[in-house]
Amino acid sequence: MSARNIGIVYRKELLEALRDRRTLISTILVPILLFPLLTVGVGFVIADLIEKADREPARIMILGGTDSPAIVSSLAKSKNLIVVSGPGNYVDLISNKKIRAAVEIPPGLQSGAGTDFAPMKIYMYSGDLKSTTAAKRIEDFFNEYRDNLARDRLTVQKLPASFLKPFVIKQQNVVSAEKVAGETVGGIITYLVIIMCLTGAMYPAMDLTAGEKERATMETILSSPISRTHLVLGKFLLVLTASLVTAALSVTSMGISSWVIQHFQDQSSGSAMHIKIGLGAVLAVFLVALPLAVMFSAALLTIALFAKSYKEAQSYISPLMIVVVVPAIAAMLPGIELTPRLSLVPILNVSLLCKDLIAGNYHWNSIALIFLSTCLYGGAAIFIAIKMFHRESVLFRS
Amino acid sequence: MIEARSLSKRFHDKKRGDICAVENVSFTCRPGSIYGLLGANGAGKTTTLRMLATILEPSDGTALVFGHDIVEDPEKVRASVGFLSTATALYPRLTAREMVEYFGRLNGLDEATLKKRIDDIFDRLDMNSFRDRRCDKLSTGMKQKTSIARTLVHDPPVMIFDEPTLGLDIMAARTIVAFIRECRQAGKTVILSTHVLSEVEKLCDVIGVIHNGSLLAEGTPTQLREEYQEKDLEEIFVKIVTAHVAPRAGVEVS
């Protein structure tokens, strides 16, 4: 094994990659910009939409309520509600967004001393932000009306307000901020690392194999004295570098974006930070993801080598995304936990382990089993890649 | 020196089944001379040269290139060979100097020797004006010179040219032809494949006619003219090929 030759190929591939706009965009620019744009950008847009919906008066319709004029009048005077009346079926009006909600006031609500009112129904357009906001405003109005009614009745009966609420219920978190992080954002970070390891390796893997065939440089390099094993290892190291750099930049970028958002939220609301992800946990995740990146890089090189052109390579590699995304997402589902059997399922095992690591749970037996099995899969993928580079039918496919 | 011994190469094609691209080909190329492998498209020229350059492995037979066996010692063979073809393109994102440096390093040259070799070659081929220009920005002629520099950087004793002037304009083709002559003068063993008869007449000391994967005739241009009683090389080529094809097809030759 000549480390010198592998190093020569690696340095040359790195130099070419750094001069390639497409590689720089996919490896560096996208991971740096994607998360600020997604979290900060999209976050602000959504916040703006919610704020706008909150400010805007909602048109609603009252059904019934002829025997409760005071309530109807009070509702009409509510802030940000405009009561409309007129022709038209309320279902059609809501569906066509002419009104945002309608409330059906049960008979005898204002005068009734009884307790068997028909349920008050609020009709709305599920999933529509403005309709949901309008329904919430109506509900808030009637909640307040109900509370006031109950308080008046308690006063008449000379009973304290605590008569209806003898005790309060409060939830209290007892686990560390790291464990909370593991449960809440651990799955997303792991998913991100895995997907970015794959996407970061995709373009260089295609460029270094199918791209070489397309540019007719494959025969040039094969005519040099370097062995094909050294050649594939040099190329593989470059793909692995791109994979890890993309994943590292993505997580860093996401970390900074989250910190910025949380910082502004803390300043505005004064709430304390409840999530904590240690640098050690992030490094442990990368260490566990390393053999997975090895497996992705070697597998992508092998698959792309079969293609005669860059376009053909893209069509071979795209389905691989689904193969990786499914187990990566499965780890985020509630209830799926690491078992000895799942420790051997590639991708899913690393996803589940990384989630545990972020939560600060270090089960060394699982770590060893998953790390070794993934190393084994990675090694097998490199072995296959080397074998494929020795096959003339693959290199000179016509 | 190149000694091809019963070289054969078979491929498997899903539609056509087993194909014999080269069958039992033997010949010798000596230092200081140019051996021309003449044949039509698909005759087996490229496959033969790819086997000699160890890019493809022979199905049967072997060859000695500068004393190294192509099957047993392919890396040493490649270190002794400069291989140039239209399919050996340049890395577009490297400069001319980086391209030649890369191949010098792969051939095991140390940095001091490499620098000296590159300076010499770039002076000789008049490449200094574009040495730091990226290969994708070079003209065809400049690209040809860079490819030549790439094959020469380790000063190989054997040069293999696979249709080196295919698709080139007159000036670029002249650069290549001049370079091939220089290789002969420098005492290198040169083998060249082509289907351009004028190129064969201008350059080759020995001609081997290859058709359907078999070497049908071999000799100096003078020997071939005497044997086939023709002055024109094109007529000689047609006679050789027709004599081989006609009996196979069951056609009487008058």
XYZ file of C-alpha atoms in Angstrom:
652
model
C 0.000 0.000 0.000
C 1.551 3.300 -1.047
C 0.317 6.202 1.044
C 2.361 8.501 -1.225
C 0.383 7.559 -4.325
C -2.966 7.760 -2.526
C -1.893 11.194 -1.242
C -0.958 12.355 -4.754
C -4.383 11.371 -6.112
C -6.153 12.900 -3.098
C -4.317 16.237 -3.386
C -5.038 16.459 -7.104
C -8.726 15.623 -6.623
C -8.951 18.175 -3.791
C -7.382 20.863 -5.970
C -9.866 20.132 -8.754
C -12.804 20.019 -6.325
C -11.858 23.427 -4.873
C -11.896 24.845 -8.402
C -15.239 23.341 -9.273
C -18.152 25.694 -8.713
C -20.693 22.867 -8.515
C -18.718 21.001 -5.831
C -18.231 24.191 -3.812
C -21.939 24.964 -3.983
C -23.048 21.469 -2.937
C -20.358 20.956 -0.283
C -19.926 24.397 1.261
C -22.468 26.985 0.164
C -25.670 24.925 0.481
C -24.996 23.621 4.023
C -23.928 27.096 5.204
C -26.923 28.938 3.742
C -29.644 26.288 3.892
C -30.315 26.341 7.617
C -30.165 30.072 8.245
C -32.563 30.445 5.334
C -34.819 27.648 6.562
C -34.804 28.490 10.251
C -34.362 32.261 10.335
C -35.834 33.107 6.949
C -38.812 30.758 6.916
C -39.245 31.274 10.683
C -39.612 35.026 10.221
C -41.996 34.582 7.301
C -44.218 32.252 9.356
C -44.040 34.572 12.382
C -45.010 37.480 10.147
C -47.966 35.531 8.732
C -49.166 34.601 12.221
C -48.790 38.172 13.429
C -50.677 39.462 10.412
C -53.498 36.953 10.988
C -53.557 38.009 14.647
C -53.891 41.709 13.805
C -56.433 41.414 11.040
C -60.134 41.585 12.123
C -61.986 38.360 11.292
C -65.410 38.263 9.683
C -67.698 35.845 11.500
C -71.360 34.899 11.449
C -73.686 34.267 14.380
C -76.265 31.516 14.017
C -79.238 31.774 16.373
C -78.868 33.951 19.460
C -82.071 35.908 18.882
C -82.993 35.313 22.532
C -79.529 36.378 23.703
C -79.199 39.955 22.372
C -76.756 41.096 25.061
C -74.355 38.288 24.267
C -74.670 38.911 20.533
C -74.069 42.626 21.040
C -71.100 41.963 23.320
C -69.603 39.531 20.789
C -70.061 42.081 18.006
C -68.104 44.621 20.060
C -65.221 42.171 20.626
C -61.831 43.243 19.471
C -60.829 41.982 16.013
C -64.196 40.398 15.240
C -66.632 41.675 12.649
C -70.055 40.086 12.771
C -71.680 39.862 9.388
C -75.193 38.894 8.549
C -76.786 38.301 5.246
C -77.743 35.721 2.740
C -75.759 32.615 2.184
C -75.087 29.290 3.771
C -72.400 29.535 6.460
C -70.675 26.359 5.161
C -70.308 27.876 1.675
C -69.213 31.219 3.098
C -66.490 29.558 5.214
C -65.427 27.308 2.340
C -65.130 30.342 0.038
C -63.344 32.291 2.794
C -65.995 35.023 2.698
C -66.254 34.601 6.453
C -63.657 32.917 8.697
C -65.916 31.210 11.246
C -69.488 30.914 12.472
C -70.793 30.324 15.982
C -74.085 28.681 16.865
C -75.503 30.149 20.078
C -77.757 27.657 21.894
C -81.282 28.814 22.704
C -81.759 30.464 26.085
C -78.097 31.058 26.710
C -78.557 34.584 28.065
C -81.584 33.961 30.231
C -81.135 30.326 31.008
C -80.335 29.227 34.474
C -80.264 25.626 33.388
C -77.166 23.536 32.931
C -78.260 21.472 29.975
C -77.499 23.824 27.119
C -76.859 22.277 23.789
C -73.108 22.367 23.061
C -71.938 25.628 21.564
C -70.563 24.910 18.133
C -67.958 26.946 16.317
C -67.756 26.192 12.607
C -64.411 26.763 10.939
C -62.067 25.857 8.093
C -59.509 23.417 9.571
C -55.956 24.149 8.565
C -56.686 27.735 7.503
C -54.687 30.058 9.752
C -57.144 32.961 9.622
C -60.114 30.671 10.296
C -58.323 29.020 13.232
C -57.519 32.462 14.673
C -61.147 33.575 14.322
C -62.428 30.382 15.992
C -59.940 30.900 18.825
C -61.164 34.472 19.361
C -64.789 33.273 19.564
C -63.787 30.493 21.961
C -61.858 32.951 24.149
C -64.900 35.254 24.261
C -67.227 32.479 25.399
C -64.673 31.033 27.850
C -64.525 34.412 29.525
C -68.322 34.679 29.475
C -68.592 31.205 31.062
C -65.990 31.981 33.741
C -67.748 35.222 34.626
C -71.085 33.396 34.806
C -69.595 30.743 37.099
C -67.937 33.391 39.294
C -71.250 35.284 39.643
C -73.014 32.113 40.631
C -70.331 31.288 43.226
C -70.683 34.786 44.650
C -74.445 34.318 44.955
C -73.848 31.041 46.753
C -71.155 32.723 48.884
C -68.557 30.222 47.752
C -64.877 31.003 47.073
C -63.429 30.965 43.557
C -61.329 27.946 44.531
C -64.575 25.961 44.835
C -64.400 25.130 41.152
C -60.587 24.714 41.067
C -59.543 23.190 44.388
C -56.031 22.549 43.092
C -53.817 23.421 40.114
C -51.909 20.981 37.971
C -48.368 21.817 36.903
C -45.944 19.739 34.851
C -42.329 19.839 35.949
C -39.327 18.566 33.928
C -36.934 16.539 36.092
C -34.359 15.441 33.504
C -31.251 17.282 32.369
C -31.243 19.781 29.506
C -29.115 17.306 27.490
C -31.791 14.611 27.780
C -34.455 17.077 26.702
C -32.268 17.972 23.727
C -31.870 14.289 22.851
C -35.647 13.765 22.801
C -36.578 16.994 21.066
C -33.881 17.961 18.566
C -31.651 14.848 18.801
C -33.545 13.087 16.032
C -33.407 16.111 13.728
C -29.665 16.644 14.250
C -28.984 12.964 13.595
C -31.161 13.010 10.491
C -29.330 16.096 9.329
C -25.883 14.560 9.849
C -26.856 11.387 7.969
C -28.542 13.133 5.045
C -25.737 15.662 4.713
C -23.106 12.903 4.810
C -24.917 11.441 1.804
C -25.660 14.617 -0.161
C -22.139 15.964 0.431
C -20.657 12.816 -1.108
C -23.044 12.657 -4.061
C -21.652 15.234 -6.453
C -17.924 14.465 -5.945
C -18.601 10.713 -6.298
C -20.277 11.281 -9.652
C -17.659 13.785 -10.788
C -14.742 11.478 -9.954
C -16.157 8.459 -11.782
C -18.840 9.090 -14.412
C -17.489 12.643 -14.823
C -14.025 11.240 -15.635
C -15.521 8.914 -18.229
C -17.516 11.770 -19.755
C -14.442 14.027 -19.948
C -12.318 11.156 -21.350
C -9.748 11.443 -18.574
C -10.334 7.930 -17.227
C -8.052 6.363 -19.848
C -5.436 9.048 -19.167
C -5.183 8.142 -15.500
C -5.393 4.400 -16.162
C -2.333 4.687 -18.418
C -0.257 5.994 -15.474
C 1.658 3.577 -13.238
C -0.600 4.085 -10.215
C -2.418 0.917 -9.169
C -6.192 0.971 -9.403
C -6.468 0.266 -5.681
C -4.468 3.414 -4.858
C -6.454 5.371 -7.411
C -9.815 4.399 -5.949
C -8.595 5.029 -2.384
C -7.401 8.535 -3.299
C -10.744 9.289 -4.912
C -12.624 7.739 -2.014
C -10.801 9.949 0.522
C -11.828 13.065 -1.389
C -15.487 11.956 -1.470
C -15.299 11.180 2.258
C -13.816 14.621 2.955
C -16.644 16.302 1.059
C -19.193 14.192 2.909
C -17.821 15.077 6.364
C -17.256 18.759 5.548
C -20.860 19.085 4.346
C -22.207 17.384 7.468
C -19.990 19.452 9.799
C -20.903 22.728 8.121
C -24.607 21.836 8.212
C -24.596 21.101 11.931
C -22.495 24.204 12.693
C -24.759 26.350 10.580
C -27.870 24.859 12.197
C -26.353 25.314 15.669
C -25.607 28.995 15.013
C -29.063 29.590 13.494
C -30.782 27.931 16.469
C -28.627 29.894 18.917
C -29.502 33.171 17.204
C -33.229 32.382 17.250
C -33.138 31.219 20.856
C -31.099 34.284 21.861
C -33.716 36.627 20.379
C -36.572 34.633 21.911
C -34.904 34.744 25.335
C -34.436 38.477 25.040
C -38.050 39.061 24.087
C -39.713 36.572 26.445
C -37.105 36.307 29.191
C -37.503 32.517 29.259
C -34.566 30.356 30.232
C -32.909 27.954 27.782
C -34.095 24.412 28.357
C -32.090 22.631 25.668
C -28.377 21.982 25.856
C -26.181 20.108 23.395
C -22.582 19.689 24.505
C -19.649 19.881 22.111
C -18.652 16.403 23.311
C -22.008 15.001 22.181
C -21.655 16.616 18.761
C -18.129 15.189 18.375
C -19.369 11.755 19.484
C -22.101 11.938 16.836
C -19.492 12.706 14.187
C -17.293 9.871 15.361
C -20.188 7.423 15.059
C -21.228 8.917 11.711
C -17.683 8.537 10.332
C -17.990 4.857 9.298
C -21.416 5.670 7.880
C -19.862 8.416 5.744
C -17.243 5.842 4.688
C -20.027 3.489 3.620
C -21.895 6.221 1.717
C -18.751 7.472 -0.042
C -17.651 4.029 -1.192
C -21.184 2.989 -2.212
C -21.717 6.183 -4.206
C -18.348 5.773 -5.967
C -19.244 2.202 -6.915
C -22.711 3.050 -8.207
C -21.581 6.140 -10.128
C -18.736 4.170 -11.722
C -21.291 2.092 -13.631
C -22.605 5.191 -15.386
C -21.160 6.450 -18.647
C -22.158 10.038 -18.036
C -22.937 12.414 -15.211
C -26.656 12.374 -16.091
C -26.786 8.588 -16.048
C -25.028 8.587 -12.669
C -27.673 10.961 -11.287
C -30.442 8.588 -12.322
C -28.665 5.672 -10.593
C -27.956 7.575 -7.393
C -31.268 9.385 -6.837
C -33.134 6.254 -5.610
C -30.405 5.782 -2.994
C -31.712 8.892 -1.251
C -34.960 7.051 -0.402
C -33.018 4.041 0.906
C -31.190 6.365 3.328
C -34.024 8.742 4.216
C -36.454 6.015 5.350
C -34.298 4.540 8.169
C -33.033 8.020 9.087
C -36.626 9.242 9.540
C -37.680 6.013 11.272
C -35.295 6.873 14.110
C -37.193 10.117 14.705
C -40.506 8.332 15.207
C -41.621 8.119 18.825
C -41.383 4.698 20.421
C -38.509 3.349 18.316
C -35.629 2.611 20.656
C -32.276 0.925 20.235
C -32.421 -2.870 20.621
C -29.656 -5.436 19.957
C -31.380 -6.450 16.717
C -31.774 -2.866 15.488
C -28.082 -2.292 16.324
C -27.235 -4.275 13.199
C -29.557 -2.441 10.800
C -27.377 -0.007 8.833
C -28.257 3.713 9.015
C -31.134 3.110 11.481
C -28.641 1.908 14.117
C -26.481 5.023 13.764
C -29.581 7.263 13.834
C -30.818 5.764 17.079
C -27.372 5.768 18.662
C -26.726 9.426 17.792
C -30.045 10.368 19.382
C -28.896 8.604 22.565
C -25.495 10.312 22.460
C -27.065 13.771 22.203
C -29.233 12.874 25.206
C -26.028 12.018 27.088
C -26.753 8.266 27.264
C -23.536 6.350 26.597
C -24.343 2.622 26.388
C -20.882 1.365 25.575
C -21.958 -2.101 24.391
C -24.304 -0.586 21.824
C -21.716 2.005 20.805
C -19.101 -0.710 20.216
C -21.531 -2.982 18.355
C -22.845 -0.214 16.104
C -19.437 1.335 15.453
C -17.899 -2.025 14.560
C -20.806 -3.203 12.414
C -20.872 0.121 10.517
C -17.086 -0.081 10.086
C -17.636 -3.554 8.659
C -20.279 -2.282 6.208
C -18.001 0.643 5.288
C -15.053 -1.709 4.736
C -17.213 -3.982 2.574
C -18.320 -0.975 0.509
C -14.673 0.075 -0.055
C -13.784 -3.494 -1.015
C -16.579 -3.578 -3.600
C -15.529 -0.156 -4.955
C -11.939 -1.414 -5.419
C -13.210 -4.588 -7.115
C -15.358 -2.530 -9.488
C -12.368 -0.342 -10.422
C -10.610 -3.533 -11.542
C -13.462 -4.618 -13.814
C -12.980 -3.642 -17.444
C -16.671 -4.189 -18.173
C -17.487 -1.431 -15.671
C -14.680 0.982 -16.552
C -15.151 0.679 -20.303
C -18.902 0.120 -20.433
C -20.215 1.090 -23.848
C 11.309 -3.176 -27.324
C 7.773 -4.552 -27.501
C 7.169 -8.254 -28.084
C 3.505 -9.203 -28.455
C 3.008 -12.959 -28.064
C -0.308 -14.432 -29.244
C -2.333 -11.593 -27.766
C -6.087 -12.209 -27.691
C -8.953 -10.295 -26.216
C -12.550 -11.444 -25.941
C -15.453 -9.350 -24.677
C -18.933 -10.360 -23.735
C -21.761 -8.320 -25.151
C -25.339 -8.900 -23.966
C -26.755 -8.540 -27.486
C -23.960 -10.002 -29.602
C -22.607 -12.612 -27.190
C -18.851 -13.291 -27.033
C -16.817 -11.080 -29.344
C -13.194 -11.715 -30.223
C -11.737 -8.218 -30.636
C -8.121 -9.395 -31.004
C -7.055 -12.928 -31.918
C -3.610 -14.416 -31.580
C -1.661 -11.272 -32.517
C 2.144 -11.426 -32.378
C 4.666 -8.819 -33.511
C 7.872 -7.103 -32.439
C 8.666 -3.386 -32.268
C 12.299 -2.394 -31.957
C 13.896 0.657 -30.331
C 14.573 3.549 -32.706
C 11.841 2.520 -35.126
C 8.153 3.155 -35.599
C 5.739 0.252 -35.897
C 2.450 1.201 -37.579
C -0.642 -0.820 -36.801
C -2.864 -0.190 -39.811
C -6.516 -1.131 -39.865
C -10.065 0.030 -40.445
C -12.330 1.182 -37.611
C -13.127 -1.745 -35.332
C -10.188 -3.819 -36.609
C -8.759 -4.265 -33.088
C -6.026 -1.583 -33.106
C -7.165 0.246 -29.986
C -7.758 -2.979 -28.052
C -4.247 -4.205 -28.943
C -2.639 -0.946 -27.839
C -4.745 -0.806 -24.659
C -3.479 -4.292 -23.817
C 0.126 -3.205 -24.411
C -0.453 -0.189 -22.143
C -2.069 -2.571 -19.560
C -5.305 -0.609 -19.566
C -6.981 -3.864 -20.644
C -5.895 -7.343 -19.616
C -5.434 -9.913 -22.403
C -7.763 -12.947 -22.422
C -4.880 -15.053 -23.772
C -1.245 -14.485 -24.619
C 0.976 -11.765 -23.275
C 3.547 -9.160 -24.288
C 6.871 -7.915 -23.039
C 7.202 -4.161 -22.930
C 10.724 -2.944 -22.153
C 11.318 -6.385 -20.638
C 8.259 -6.291 -18.347
C 5.392 -8.726 -18.755
C 2.065 -6.944 -19.245
C 0.171 -9.585 -17.243
C 2.699 -10.144 -14.471
C 4.014 -6.635 -14.002
C 1.509 -4.103 -15.317
C 2.639 -1.211 -13.090
C 6.256 -1.477 -14.285
C 4.996 -1.625 -17.866
C 3.004 1.589 -17.405
C 6.037 3.266 -15.843
C 7.963 2.451 -19.052
C 5.269 3.657 -21.417
C 3.992 6.989 -22.658
C 0.421 6.472 -23.898
C -1.275 9.050 -26.073
C -4.662 8.805 -27.742
C -7.661 10.965 -28.521
C -9.320 9.307 -25.519
C -6.567 10.502 -23.156
C -7.910 13.952 -22.396
C -6.604 16.508 -19.898
C -8.094 17.414 -16.526
C -9.990 20.615 -17.327
C -9.570 22.242 -13.918
C -5.787 21.737 -13.705
C -3.277 24.044 -15.355
C -0.898 22.669 -17.989
C 1.929 22.646 -15.411
C -0.201 20.942 -12.715
C -1.313 18.307 -15.236
C 2.266 17.376 -16.131
C 3.366 17.563 -12.466
C 0.586 15.164 -11.467
C 1.738 12.516 -13.921
C 5.383 13.114 -13.013
C 4.585 12.441 -9.360
C 2.528 9.347 -10.234
C 5.592 8.117 -12.121
C 7.626 8.426 -8.946
C 9.742 11.493 -9.822
C 11.057 13.497 -6.869
C 10.248 17.217 -6.743
C 13.704 18.432 -7.867
C 13.849 16.073 -10.862
C 10.242 16.859 -11.706
C 10.880 20.599 -11.785
C 13.912 20.156 -14.026
C 12.018 17.819 -16.373
C 9.056 20.173 -16.621
C 11.283 23.195 -17.310
C 13.102 21.233 -20.052
C 9.932 19.929 -21.695
C 8.090 23.245 -21.494
C 11.077 25.016 -23.098
C 11.390 22.367 -25.806
C 7.677 22.395 -26.662
C 7.397 26.192 -26.283
C 4.730 25.878 -23.585
C 5.836 28.575 -21.140
C 3.285 31.123 -22.334
C 0.406 28.916 -21.151
C 1.987 26.835 -18.413
C -0.290 28.307 -15.702
C -3.438 28.404 -17.800
C -6.209 25.915 -17.022
C -6.512 23.060 -19.522
C -10.154 23.896 -20.326
C -8.966 27.312 -21.544
C -6.303 25.939 -23.910
C -6.546 25.762 -27.701
C -6.439 22.338 -29.405
C -2.750 22.792 -30.236
C -1.911 23.769 -26.674
C -3.837 20.756 -25.392
C -1.867 18.467 -27.716
C 1.412 19.898 -26.466
C 0.289 19.419 -22.860
C -0.655 15.809 -23.610
C 2.767 15.263 -25.180
C 4.442 16.793 -22.134
C 2.340 14.505 -19.936
C 3.566 11.391 -21.800
C 7.186 12.592 -21.812
C 7.555 13.724 -18.210
C 9.005 10.422 -16.973
C 11.077 9.972 -20.162
C 9.597 6.572 -21.087
C 11.562 4.262 -23.404
C 8.333 3.092 -25.107
C 5.718 5.315 -26.746
C 2.240 4.086 -27.698
C 0.103 6.301 -29.940
C -3.508 5.329 -30.574
C -4.809 7.274 -33.592
C -3.039 10.346 -32.255
C -4.112 12.768 -34.994
C -7.775 11.742 -35.149
C -9.975 14.829 -35.278
C -7.083 17.279 -35.116
C -6.595 20.212 -37.472
C -3.540 20.278 -39.776
C -1.307 22.296 -37.439
C -2.093 20.210 -34.347
C -1.604 17.008 -36.358
C 1.792 18.267 -37.593
C 2.895 18.847 -33.996
C 2.073 15.231 -33.195
C 3.777 13.854 -36.298
C 6.929 15.860 -35.521
C 6.856 14.583 -31.955
C 6.573 10.949 -33.082
C 9.626 11.425 -35.332
C 11.557 12.943 -32.411
C 10.738 9.876 -30.324
C 12.268 7.645 -33.001
C 15.352 9.845 -33.173
C 15.665 9.616 -29.396
C 15.877 5.824 -29.755
C 12.486 5.075 -28.218
C 10.338 2.129 -29.233
C 7.288 3.586 -30.959
C 4.033 1.892 -31.890
C 1.316 3.790 -33.653
C -2.197 2.825 -34.699
C -3.917 4.629 -37.516
C -6.191 4.235 -40.493
C -4.638 7.248 -42.245
C -2.399 5.810 -44.977
C -0.472 9.026 -45.571
C 0.566 9.005 -41.926
C 1.797 5.436 -42.247
C 3.831 6.291 -45.356
C 5.390 9.314 -43.684
C 6.253 7.713 -40.376
C 6.338 3.940 -40.182
C 9.397 1.718 -40.526
C 7.339 -1.458 -40.136
C 3.648 -1.886 -40.915
C 1.281 -4.479 -39.470
C -2.107 -4.782 -41.169
C -4.835 -5.741 -38.713
C -8.354 -6.736 -39.685
C -11.171 -8.359 -37.696
C -8.775 -8.744 -34.775
C -6.102 -10.673 -36.697
C -2.725 -9.499 -37.922
C -2.882 -10.336 -41.637
C 0.432 -9.028 -42.929
C 3.602 -7.427 -41.640
C 6.732 -5.894 -43.147
C 8.536 -2.734 -44.129
C 6.769 -0.598 -46.764
C 9.296 -1.853 -49.334
C 8.730 -5.489 -48.401
C 4.946 -5.072 -48.672
C 5.232 -3.348 -52.074
C 7.360 -6.205 -53.387
C 5.165 -8.914 -51.953
C 1.891 -7.484 -53.249
C 3.297 -5.991 -56.488
C 1.708 -2.600 -55.815
C 3.208 0.839 -55.283
C 0.210 2.413 -53.675
C -0.204 1.555 -50.000
C -3.966 1.869 -50.233
C -4.066 -0.832 -52.952
C -1.821 -3.061 -50.851
C -4.128 -2.632 -47.842
C -7.233 -3.463 -49.932
C -5.531 -6.554 -51.429
C -4.569 -7.868 -47.985
C -7.994 -7.300 -46.489
C -9.918 -8.627 -49.517
C -7.816 -11.772 -49.654
C -8.719 -12.385 -46.026
C -12.405 -11.483 -46.238
C -13.322 -13.145 -49.551
C -12.561 -16.782 -48.645
C -14.375 -16.313 -45.307
C -17.444 -14.990 -47.114
C -17.252 -17.731 -49.756
C -16.625 -15.272 -52.590
C -14.303 -16.259 -55.398
C -11.372 -13.940 -55.877
C -10.411 -13.444 -59.480
